[in-house]
mmCIF file of C-alpha atoms and ligand atoms in Angstrom:
data_model
loop_
_atom_site.group_PDB
_atom_site.id
_atom_site.type_symbol
_atom_site.label_atom_id
_atom_site.label_comp_id
_atom_site.label_asym_id
_atom_site.label_seq_id
_atom_site.Cartn_x
_atom_site.Cartn_y
_atom_site.Cartn_z
ATOM 1 C CA UNK A 1 -20.005 11.324 -13.678
ATOM 2 C CA UNK A 2 -17.257 8.702 -11.720
ATOM 3 C CA UNK A 3 -17.851 5.956 -9.160
ATOM 4 C CA UNK A 4 -16.065 7.936 -6.315
ATOM 5 C CA UNK A 5 -17.648 11.328 -6.595
ATOM 6 C CA UNK A 6 -18.199 12.801 -3.191
ATOM 7 C CA UNK A 7 -15.894 10.396 -1.634
ATOM 8 C CA UNK A 8 -12.884 12.051 0.469
ATOM 9 C CA UNK A 9 -9.627 9.812 1.002
ATOM 10 C CA UNK A 10 -6.352 9.636 2.383
ATOM 11 C CA UNK A 11 -3.549 8.732 0.666
ATOM 12 C CA UNK A 12 -0.596 7.465 2.635
ATOM 13 C CA UNK A 13 3.400 6.500 0.131
ATOM 14 C CA UNK A 14 3.544 8.652 -2.378
ATOM 15 C CA UNK A 15 6.998 8.932 -2.649
ATOM 16 C CA UNK A 16 7.859 9.298 -6.502
ATOM 17 C CA UNK A 17 5.881 9.334 -9.335
ATOM 18 C CA UNK A 18 6.048 5.708 -9.729
ATOM 19 C CA UNK A 19 5.179 5.184 -6.525
ATOM 20 C CA UNK A 20 2.208 2.822 -6.599
ATOM 21 C CA UNK A 21 0.210 5.254 -4.441
ATOM 22 C CA UNK A 22 0.605 7.474 -7.283
ATOM 23 C CA UNK A 23 -0.972 5.434 -9.413
ATOM 24 C CA UNK A 24 -4.291 4.709 -7.258
ATOM 25 C CA UNK A 25 -4.657 8.656 -6.211
ATOM 26 C CA UNK A 26 -4.732 9.684 -9.879
ATOM 27 C CA UNK A 27 -7.157 6.473 -10.371
ATOM 28 C CA UNK A 28 -9.253 7.486 -7.925
ATOM 29 C CA UNK A 29 -9.096 11.413 -9.212
ATOM 30 C CA UNK A 30 -9.858 10.375 -12.304
ATOM 31 C CA UNK A 31 -12.842 8.576 -11.020
ATOM 32 C CA UNK A 32 -13.995 11.970 -8.771
ATOM 33 C CA UNK A 33 -12.567 11.095 -6.099
ATOM 34 C CA UNK A 34 -11.059 13.862 -3.425
ATOM 35 C CA UNK A 35 -7.713 13.406 -2.297
ATOM 36 C CA UNK A 36 -5.704 14.325 0.643
ATOM 37 C CA UNK A 37 -1.890 13.046 1.043
ATOM 38 C CA UNK A 38 0.772 12.421 3.944
ATOM 39 C CA UNK A 39 4.411 12.227 3.706
ATOM 40 C CA UNK A 40 7.092 10.440 5.404
ATOM 41 C CA UNK A 41 10.060 13.196 5.726
ATOM 42 C CA UNK A 42 10.742 16.656 4.285
ATOM 43 C CA UNK A 43 13.076 15.209 1.299
ATOM 44 C CA UNK A 44 9.606 13.874 -0.466
ATOM 45 C CA UNK A 45 7.649 16.818 0.562
ATOM 46 C CA UNK A 46 7.582 18.536 -3.090
ATOM 47 C CA UNK A 47 7.289 15.436 -4.823
ATOM 48 C CA UNK A 48 4.393 14.840 -2.881
ATOM 49 C CA UNK A 49 3.051 18.508 -3.850
ATOM 50 C CA UNK A 50 3.674 17.584 -7.083
ATOM 51 C CA UNK A 51 1.337 14.455 -7.243
ATOM 52 C CA UNK A 52 -0.983 16.265 -5.422
ATOM 53 C CA UNK A 53 -1.661 19.103 -7.262
ATOM 54 C CA UNK A 54 -1.889 16.959 -10.726
ATOM 55 C CA UNK A 55 -4.815 15.612 -8.494
ATOM 56 C CA UNK A 56 -6.352 18.906 -7.781
ATOM 57 C CA UNK A 57 -5.133 18.203 -4.072
ATOM 58 C CA UNK A 58 -3.865 20.909 -1.707
ATOM 59 C CA UNK A 59 -4.601 19.038 1.770
ATOM 60 C CA UNK A 60 -0.861 17.514 1.793
ATOM 61 C CA UNK A 61 0.273 17.086 5.560
ATOM 62 C CA UNK A 62 3.426 15.285 7.106
ATOM 63 C CA UNK A 63 3.159 11.533 8.434
ATOM 64 C CA UNK A 64 6.383 9.269 9.465
ATOM 65 C CA UNK A 65 4.425 6.017 10.481
ATOM 66 C CA UNK A 66 6.821 5.445 13.253
ATOM 67 C CA UNK A 67 5.352 8.016 15.595
ATOM 68 C CA UNK A 68 2.481 7.971 17.100
ATOM 69 C CA UNK A 69 2.272 11.762 17.374
ATOM 70 C CA UNK A 70 2.763 12.192 13.991
ATOM 71 C CA UNK A 71 -0.128 10.423 12.542
ATOM 72 C CA UNK A 72 -2.645 11.557 15.511
ATOM 73 C CA UNK A 73 -1.340 15.063 14.337
ATOM 74 C CA UNK A 74 -1.783 14.316 10.489
ATOM 75 C CA UNK A 75 -5.881 13.091 11.322
ATOM 76 C CA UNK A 76 -5.918 16.578 13.491
ATOM 77 C CA UNK A 77 -4.999 18.633 11.005
ATOM 78 C CA UNK A 78 -7.517 16.239 8.420
ATOM 79 C CA UNK A 79 -10.384 16.990 10.673
ATOM 80 C CA UNK A 80 -9.990 20.675 10.378
ATOM 81 C CA UNK A 81 -9.847 20.376 6.940
ATOM 82 C CA UNK A 82 -12.506 17.730 6.130
ATOM 83 C CA UNK A 83 -16.112 16.895 7.878
ATOM 84 C CA UNK A 84 -15.776 13.627 6.946
ATOM 85 C CA UNK A 85 -13.141 10.515 5.536
ATOM 86 C CA UNK A 86 -14.366 8.131 2.868
ATOM 87 C CA UNK A 87 -11.505 6.074 2.608
ATOM 88 C CA UNK A 88 -7.393 5.023 3.814
ATOM 89 C CA UNK A 89 -4.710 3.802 1.030
ATOM 90 C CA UNK A 90 -1.956 2.541 3.287
ATOM 91 C CA UNK A 91 0.829 1.937 0.801
ATOM 92 C CA UNK A 92 3.871 2.122 3.321
ATOM 93 C CA UNK A 93 6.765 -0.628 3.376
ATOM 94 C CA UNK A 94 10.294 -0.884 5.202
ATOM 95 C CA UNK A 95 12.810 -3.387 5.983
ATOM 96 C CA UNK A 96 16.411 -2.568 6.521
ATOM 97 C CA UNK A 97 17.751 -2.738 2.822
ATOM 98 C CA UNK A 98 20.577 -5.818 4.147
ATOM 99 C CA UNK A 99 17.991 -8.350 5.283
ATOM 100 C CA UNK A 100 16.456 -8.135 1.757
ATOM 101 C CA UNK A 101 18.950 -10.041 0.477
ATOM 102 C CA UNK A 102 20.542 -13.558 0.850
ATOM 103 C CA UNK A 103 18.727 -16.467 2.965
ATOM 104 C CA UNK A 104 16.032 -15.635 5.244
ATOM 105 C CA UNK A 105 17.705 -16.997 8.499
ATOM 106 C CA UNK A 106 21.058 -15.505 7.052
ATOM 107 C CA UNK A 107 19.761 -12.272 7.009
ATOM 108 C CA UNK A 108 17.545 -11.920 9.279
ATOM 109 C CA UNK A 109 17.859 -9.473 13.207
ATOM 110 C CA UNK A 110 15.185 -9.077 16.108
ATOM 111 C CA UNK A 111 15.545 -5.041 14.826
ATOM 112 C CA UNK A 112 15.055 -5.777 11.294
ATOM 113 C CA UNK A 113 11.720 -8.117 12.235
ATOM 114 C CA UNK A 114 10.948 -5.158 14.574
ATOM 115 C CA UNK A 115 11.011 -2.550 11.764
ATOM 116 C CA UNK A 116 9.552 -4.486 9.215
ATOM 117 C CA UNK A 117 6.777 -5.300 11.136
ATOM 118 C CA UNK A 118 6.376 -2.214 12.811
ATOM 119 C CA UNK A 119 6.469 -0.354 9.886
ATOM 120 C CA UNK A 120 4.810 -2.050 7.419
ATOM 121 C CA UNK A 121 1.449 -4.031 9.668
ATOM 122 C CA UNK A 122 1.506 -1.988 12.584
ATOM 123 C CA UNK A 123 1.058 1.121 10.671
ATOM 124 C CA UNK A 124 -2.428 0.223 8.851
ATOM 125 C CA UNK A 125 -3.639 -0.747 12.553
ATOM 126 C CA UNK A 126 -2.769 2.937 13.519
ATOM 127 C CA UNK A 127 -3.453 4.837 10.878
ATOM 128 C CA UNK A 128 -7.528 2.779 10.874
ATOM 129 C CA UNK A 129 -7.966 3.756 14.580
ATOM 130 C CA UNK A 130 -6.969 6.815 13.935
ATOM 131 C CA UNK A 131 -9.269 7.512 11.441
ATOM 132 C CA UNK A 132 -11.886 5.589 12.355
ATOM 133 C CA UNK A 133 -14.153 8.826 13.425
ATOM 134 C CA UNK A 134 -13.877 10.052 10.303
ATOM 135 C CA UNK A 135 -15.107 7.458 8.960
ATOM 136 C CA UNK A 136 -18.123 6.543 10.683
ATOM 137 C CA UNK A 137 -21.595 6.072 8.571
ATOM 138 C CA UNK A 138 -20.026 6.661 5.489
ATOM 139 C CA UNK A 139 -19.284 3.302 4.012
ATOM 140 C CA UNK A 140 -15.956 3.860 4.708
ATOM 141 C CA UNK A 141 -12.643 1.615 3.267
ATOM 142 C CA UNK A 142 -9.572 0.728 3.840
ATOM 143 C CA UNK A 143 -7.012 -0.690 1.320
ATOM 144 C CA UNK A 144 -3.360 -1.576 1.858
ATOM 145 C CA UNK A 145 -0.834 -3.290 -0.364
ATOM 146 C CA UNK A 146 0.580 -6.559 0.053
ATOM 147 C CA UNK A 147 3.003 -8.925 -2.392
ATOM 148 C CA UNK A 148 2.989 -12.797 -3.072
ATOM 149 C CA UNK A 149 5.866 -12.961 -0.911
ATOM 150 C CA UNK A 150 3.213 -13.253 2.013
ATOM 151 C CA UNK A 151 2.361 -16.708 1.286
ATOM 152 C CA UNK A 152 4.574 -18.359 -0.951
ATOM 153 C CA UNK A 153 8.469 -17.830 0.080
ATOM 154 C CA UNK A 154 10.571 -15.633 -2.131
ATOM 155 C CA UNK A 155 13.963 -15.519 -2.667
ATOM 156 C CA UNK A 156 15.629 -12.491 -0.576
ATOM 157 C CA UNK A 157 12.205 -10.537 0.111
ATOM 158 C CA UNK A 158 12.980 -12.607 3.124
ATOM 159 C CA UNK A 159 11.628 -10.842 6.774
ATOM 160 C CA UNK A 160 9.239 -8.031 4.220
ATOM 161 C CA UNK A 161 7.338 -12.009 3.874
ATOM 162 C CA UNK A 162 6.446 -11.997 7.524
ATOM 163 C CA UNK A 163 5.397 -8.543 7.915
ATOM 164 C CA UNK A 164 2.852 -8.989 4.424
ATOM 165 C CA UNK A 165 1.657 -12.100 6.035
ATOM 166 C CA UNK A 166 0.995 -10.037 9.025
ATOM 167 C CA UNK A 167 -0.497 -7.334 6.798
ATOM 168 C CA UNK A 168 -3.018 -9.842 4.870
ATOM 169 C CA UNK A 169 -3.933 -11.224 8.552
ATOM 170 C CA UNK A 170 -4.357 -7.667 9.885
ATOM 171 C CA UNK A 171 -6.564 -7.206 6.766
ATOM 172 C CA UNK A 172 -9.288 -9.890 8.100
ATOM 173 C CA UNK A 173 -9.014 -8.929 11.989
ATOM 174 C CA UNK A 174 -9.399 -4.924 10.946
ATOM 175 C CA UNK A 175 -12.664 -5.867 8.643
ATOM 176 C CA UNK A 176 -14.207 -8.028 11.233
ATOM 177 C CA UNK A 177 -13.381 -4.781 13.808
ATOM 178 C CA UNK A 178 -14.390 -2.717 11.539
ATOM 179 C CA UNK A 179 -17.452 -3.872 10.282
ATOM 180 C CA UNK A 180 -19.940 -3.159 12.038
ATOM 181 C CA UNK A 181 -19.184 0.471 11.370
ATOM 182 C CA UNK A 182 -19.936 -0.403 7.767
ATOM 183 C CA UNK A 183 -16.177 0.375 6.911
ATOM 184 C CA UNK A 184 -14.756 -1.858 4.790
ATOM 185 C CA UNK A 185 -11.053 -3.049 4.625
ATOM 186 C CA UNK A 186 -8.950 -4.837 2.032
ATOM 187 C CA UNK A 187 -5.977 -5.377 0.370
ATOM 188 C CA UNK A 188 -4.221 -5.762 -3.083
ATOM 189 C CA UNK A 189 -1.492 -7.578 -3.905
ATOM 190 C CA UNK A 190 0.285 -6.975 -6.897
ATOM 191 C CA UNK A 191 3.166 -8.230 -9.114
ATOM 192 C CA UNK A 192 6.547 -6.816 -9.314
ATOM 193 C CA UNK A 193 6.579 -2.931 -10.291
ATOM 194 C CA UNK A 194 9.578 -0.721 -10.958
ATOM 195 C CA UNK A 195 8.910 1.536 -7.949
ATOM 196 C CA UNK A 196 11.667 3.130 -5.436
ATOM 197 C CA UNK A 197 10.919 0.582 -2.865
ATOM 198 C CA UNK A 198 12.184 -2.300 -6.008
ATOM 199 C CA UNK A 199 14.960 -0.073 -7.100
ATOM 200 C CA UNK A 200 18.416 -1.411 -6.238
ATOM 201 C CA UNK A 201 17.157 -4.999 -5.158
ATOM 202 C CA UNK A 202 19.783 -7.557 -6.436
ATOM 203 C CA UNK A 203 17.482 -9.759 -8.991
ATOM 204 C CA UNK A 204 14.826 -7.572 -9.604
ATOM 205 C CA UNK A 205 14.895 -7.654 -13.413
ATOM 206 C CA UNK A 206 14.844 -11.125 -13.693
ATOM 207 C CA UNK A 207 12.094 -11.347 -11.446
ATOM 208 C CA UNK A 208 9.602 -9.074 -13.736
ATOM 209 C CA UNK A 209 11.069 -11.032 -16.741
ATOM 210 C CA UNK A 210 9.868 -14.508 -15.083
ATOM 211 C CA UNK A 211 6.595 -12.614 -14.586
ATOM 212 C CA UNK A 212 7.063 -11.887 -18.335
ATOM 213 C CA UNK A 213 7.199 -15.812 -18.854
ATOM 214 C CA UNK A 214 4.939 -16.991 -16.665
ATOM 215 C CA UNK A 215 2.093 -14.971 -15.609
ATOM 216 C CA UNK A 216 -1.173 -15.828 -17.682
ATOM 217 C CA UNK A 217 -1.455 -12.033 -19.777
ATOM 218 C CA UNK A 218 2.534 -12.352 -20.673
ATOM 219 C CA UNK A 219 3.986 -9.493 -18.602
ATOM 220 C CA UNK A 220 3.990 -7.353 -15.387
ATOM 221 C CA UNK A 221 1.662 -5.305 -14.036
ATOM 222 C CA UNK A 222 1.278 -0.811 -14.086
ATOM 223 C CA UNK A 223 0.520 1.078 -11.341
ATOM 224 C CA UNK A 224 -1.952 2.356 -13.256
ATOM 225 C CA UNK A 225 -3.907 -1.303 -13.226
ATOM 226 C CA UNK A 226 -3.381 -1.680 -8.906
ATOM 227 C CA UNK A 227 -4.726 2.049 -9.335
ATOM 228 C CA UNK A 228 -7.668 0.819 -10.834
ATOM 229 C CA UNK A 229 -8.488 -1.436 -8.879
ATOM 230 C CA UNK A 230 -8.085 0.155 -5.569
ATOM 231 C CA UNK A 231 -10.210 2.763 -6.780
ATOM 232 C CA UNK A 232 -13.054 -0.204 -7.244
ATOM 233 C CA UNK A 233 -12.184 -1.277 -3.534
ATOM 234 C CA UNK A 234 -12.547 1.677 -2.206
ATOM 235 C CA UNK A 235 -16.032 2.453 -4.276
ATOM 236 C CA UNK A 236 -18.805 1.783 -3.231
ATOM 237 C CA UNK A 237 -19.607 -0.431 -6.069
ATOM 238 C CA UNK A 238 -17.378 -3.277 -3.939
ATOM 239 C CA UNK A 239 -19.938 -2.576 -1.186
ATOM 240 C CA UNK A 240 -19.759 -6.498 -0.354
ATOM 241 C CA UNK A 241 -16.008 -7.174 -0.546
ATOM 242 C CA UNK A 242 -14.119 -7.017 2.621
ATOM 243 C CA UNK A 243 -11.580 -8.693 4.332
ATOM 244 C CA UNK A 244 -10.391 -10.176 1.063
ATOM 245 C CA UNK A 245 -6.887 -9.870 -0.745
ATOM 246 C CA UNK A 246 -7.518 -9.407 -4.552
ATOM 247 C CA UNK A 247 -4.050 -10.363 -7.012
ATOM 248 C CA UNK A 248 -3.382 -7.594 -9.516
ATOM 249 C CA UNK A 249 -0.392 -9.565 -10.652
ATOM 250 C CA UNK A 250 -1.679 -10.398 -14.813
ATOM 251 C CA UNK A 251 -2.634 -14.300 -13.166
ATOM 252 C CA UNK A 252 0.692 -14.907 -11.794
ATOM 253 C CA UNK A 253 0.106 -16.579 -8.385
ATOM 254 C CA UNK A 254 -2.878 -19.088 -10.232
ATOM 255 C CA UNK A 255 -0.425 -20.592 -12.847
ATOM 256 C CA UNK A 256 1.727 -24.188 -12.378
ATOM 257 C CA UNK A 257 3.857 -23.434 -14.984
ATOM 258 C CA UNK A 258 3.849 -20.541 -17.316
ATOM 259 C CA UNK A 259 3.746 -21.447 -21.141
ATOM 260 C CA UNK A 260 6.325 -19.162 -21.497
ATOM 261 C CA UNK A 261 9.135 -21.498 -19.346
ATOM 262 C CA UNK A 262 8.278 -24.263 -21.891
ATOM 263 C CA UNK A 263 8.272 -22.545 -25.475
HETATM 264 P P1 NAD B 1 7.617 3.424 -3.039
HETATM 265 O O1 NAD B 1 9.021 3.771 -2.588
HETATM 266 O O2 NAD B 1 7.352 4.214 -4.401
HETATM 267 O O3 NAD B 1 6.323 3.780 -1.854
HETATM 268 C C1 NAD B 1 6.921 3.076 -0.067
HETATM 269 C C2 NAD B 1 6.039 4.159 0.649
HETATM 270 O O4 NAD B 1 6.449 3.663 2.020
HETATM 271 C C3 NAD B 1 7.245 5.534 0.488
HETATM 272 O O5 NAD B 1 6.461 6.549 -0.176
HETATM 273 C C4 NAD B 1 7.844 5.666 1.856
HETATM 274 O O6 NAD B 1 7.952 7.228 2.416
HETATM 275 C C5 NAD B 1 6.874 4.806 2.642
HETATM 276 N N1 NAD B 1 7.123 4.773 4.197
HETATM 277 C C6 NAD B 1 8.496 4.240 4.430
HETATM 278 N N2 NAD B 1 8.444 4.288 5.319
HETATM 279 C C7 NAD B 1 7.669 5.095 5.899
HETATM 280 C C8 NAD B 1 7.599 5.699 6.871
HETATM 281 N N3 NAD B 1 8.244 5.300 8.772
HETATM 282 N N4 NAD B 1 6.215 6.385 7.610
HETATM 283 C C9 NAD B 1 6.101 6.768 6.350
HETATM 284 N N5 NAD B 1 6.022 6.296 5.478
HETATM 285 C C10 NAD B 1 6.947 5.341 4.887
HETATM 286 O O7 NAD B 1 7.318 2.047 -3.373
HETATM 287 P P2 NAD B 1 5.907 1.024 -4.206
HETATM 288 O O8 NAD B 1 6.405 -0.409 -4.713
HETATM 289 O O9 NAD B 1 4.868 2.226 -4.285
HETATM 290 O O10 NAD B 1 5.482 0.746 -2.222
HETATM 291 C C11 NAD B 1 4.487 1.105 -2.270
HETATM 292 C C12 NAD B 1 3.315 -0.350 -1.720
HETATM 293 O O11 NAD B 1 3.452 -1.308 -2.412
HETATM 294 C C13 NAD B 1 4.566 -1.408 -0.069
HETATM 295 O O12 NAD B 1 3.557 -1.337 0.786
HETATM 296 C C14 NAD B 1 4.774 -2.491 -0.659
HETATM 297 O O13 NAD B 1 5.380 -3.371 -0.095
HETATM 298 C C15 NAD B 1 3.914 -2.902 -1.683
HETATM 299 N N6 NAD B 1 3.700 -3.552 -3.233
HETATM 300 C C16 NAD B 1 5.157 -2.713 -4.181
HETATM 301 C C17 NAD B 1 5.344 -4.041 -5.130
HETATM 302 C C18 NAD B 1 6.839 -3.495 -6.194
HETATM 303 O O14 NAD B 1 6.982 -4.111 -6.486
HETATM 304 N N7 NAD B 1 6.939 -2.259 -6.117
HETATM 305 C C19 NAD B 1 4.831 -4.919 -5.519
HETATM 306 C C20 NAD B 1 3.662 -5.955 -4.410
HETATM 307 C C21 NAD B 1 4.183 -4.595 -3.195
HETATM 308 O O1 0WE B 2 7.344 -4.553 -0.673
HETATM 309 C C1 0WE B 2 8.271 -4.721 -1.715
HETATM 310 C C2 0WE B 2 9.697 -4.309 -1.001
HETATM 311 C C3 0WE B 2 9.571 -2.859 0.362
HETATM 312 C C4 0WE B 2 10.540 -2.581 0.947
HETATM 313 C C5 0WE B 2 11.741 -1.846 -0.319
HETATM 314 C C6 0WE B 2 12.696 -1.924 0.625
HETATM 315 C C7 0WE B 2 14.009 -1.423 -0.618
HETATM 316 C C8 0WE B 2 14.431 0.221 0.424
HETATM 317 C C9 0WE B 2 10.717 -2.745 1.614
HETATM 318 N N1 0WE B 2 11.892 -2.180 2.107
HETATM 319 C C10 0WE B 2 12.914 -1.416 2.209
HETATM 320 N N2 0WE B 2 13.974 -1.162 2.376
HETATM 321 C C11 0WE B 2 14.635 -0.610 1.889
HETATM 322 O O2 0WE B 2 16.135 0.220 2.425
HETATM 323 N N3 0WE B 2 7.958 -5.467 -2.965
HETATM 324 C C12 0WE B 2 6.878 -6.021 -2.800
HETATM 325 C C13 0WE B 2 9.339 -5.118 -3.895
HETATM 326 C C14 0WE B 2 10.143 -6.102 -3.723
HETATM 327 O O3 0WE B 2 11.405 -6.028 -2.490
HETATM 328 C C15 0WE B 2 11.620 -7.476 -2.835
HETATM 329 C C16 0WE B 2 11.669 -8.054 -4.155
HETATM 330 C C17 0WE B 2 10.087 -6.963 -4.264
HETATM 331 C C18 0WE B 2 9.289 -7.835 -5.442
HETATM 332 C C19 0WE B 2 12.738 -7.768 -1.946
HETATM 333 C C20 0WE B 2 13.854 -8.764 -2.422
HETATM 334 C C21 0WE B 2 13.164 -9.722 -3.193
HETATM 335 C C22 0WE B 2 12.261 -9.470 -3.904
#
């Protein structure tokens, strides 16, 4: 029997079979979770349907997190299919592409800053609020996806780094807000993975190579590894963990100079 048996979990952020949300959904399904999915745009609907079906799920709801009404409607529809909710996976980020290159100070605009924070951080608060009622009295858990650019400067990550810093603070404040309801809130800080969100980022391949040389495991991580950690954090096995940022990065964040850099 899987450790997520009888858990109903909503997954937001599937865009392709390489999405971290897809690795998470498959890992959770493998542990017996029952899943529902949201998709951002109609263009993505078919792809999300395919992945949902691979997870044995038929609940697929539109939810562009930039619209309050779409968030509200998604949970209204979900509550018609499920009598409760045991978890939400938030795997969503966005900043204008032009702002993810060059120097932070040159690249960042007021609109880009607001957009990055709204889509990548505020949306986690919004989903938590919208799902709160359905999650009452069930030891539910929320998970979001962060990146080390939240706590260290990284070339080109720029305004997304500030948005991830906000997201990580969001985890702590939501954990405090929802603790009395028995709801836990955690983040995974994942190492770089080739997905749609990292495709076309200049220097991304070099960044992966640097991880290979620096991380104690000598390699970057997979969506399956991130997914398994998300499955654990969402499960009752993690009942004592909340407000925490768990690194799934092959140990990269723990190293000063990697062995591979001097060999
Ligand atoms: P991805 O492109 O597969 O997923 C990003 C998702 O965000 C997509 O499903 C997209 O539809 C969704 N999204 C963007 N704007 C949205 C909106 N307005 N409404 C609803 N959904 C919206 O890429 P991914 O790498 O799987 O990214 C998932 C999460 O993991 C992001 O938070 C990202 O910052 C984080 N992360 C990624 C990496 C990496 O290297 N790929 C590393 C650490 C953390
Ligand atoms: O969080 C991310 C990427 C999030 C992201 C990606 C895009 C690309 C397409 C947010 N907004 C957009 N907007 C787009 O138009 N990662 C952790 C992956 C990533 O992105 C980087 C990285 C890494 C790692 C950007 C620059 C430098 C490193």
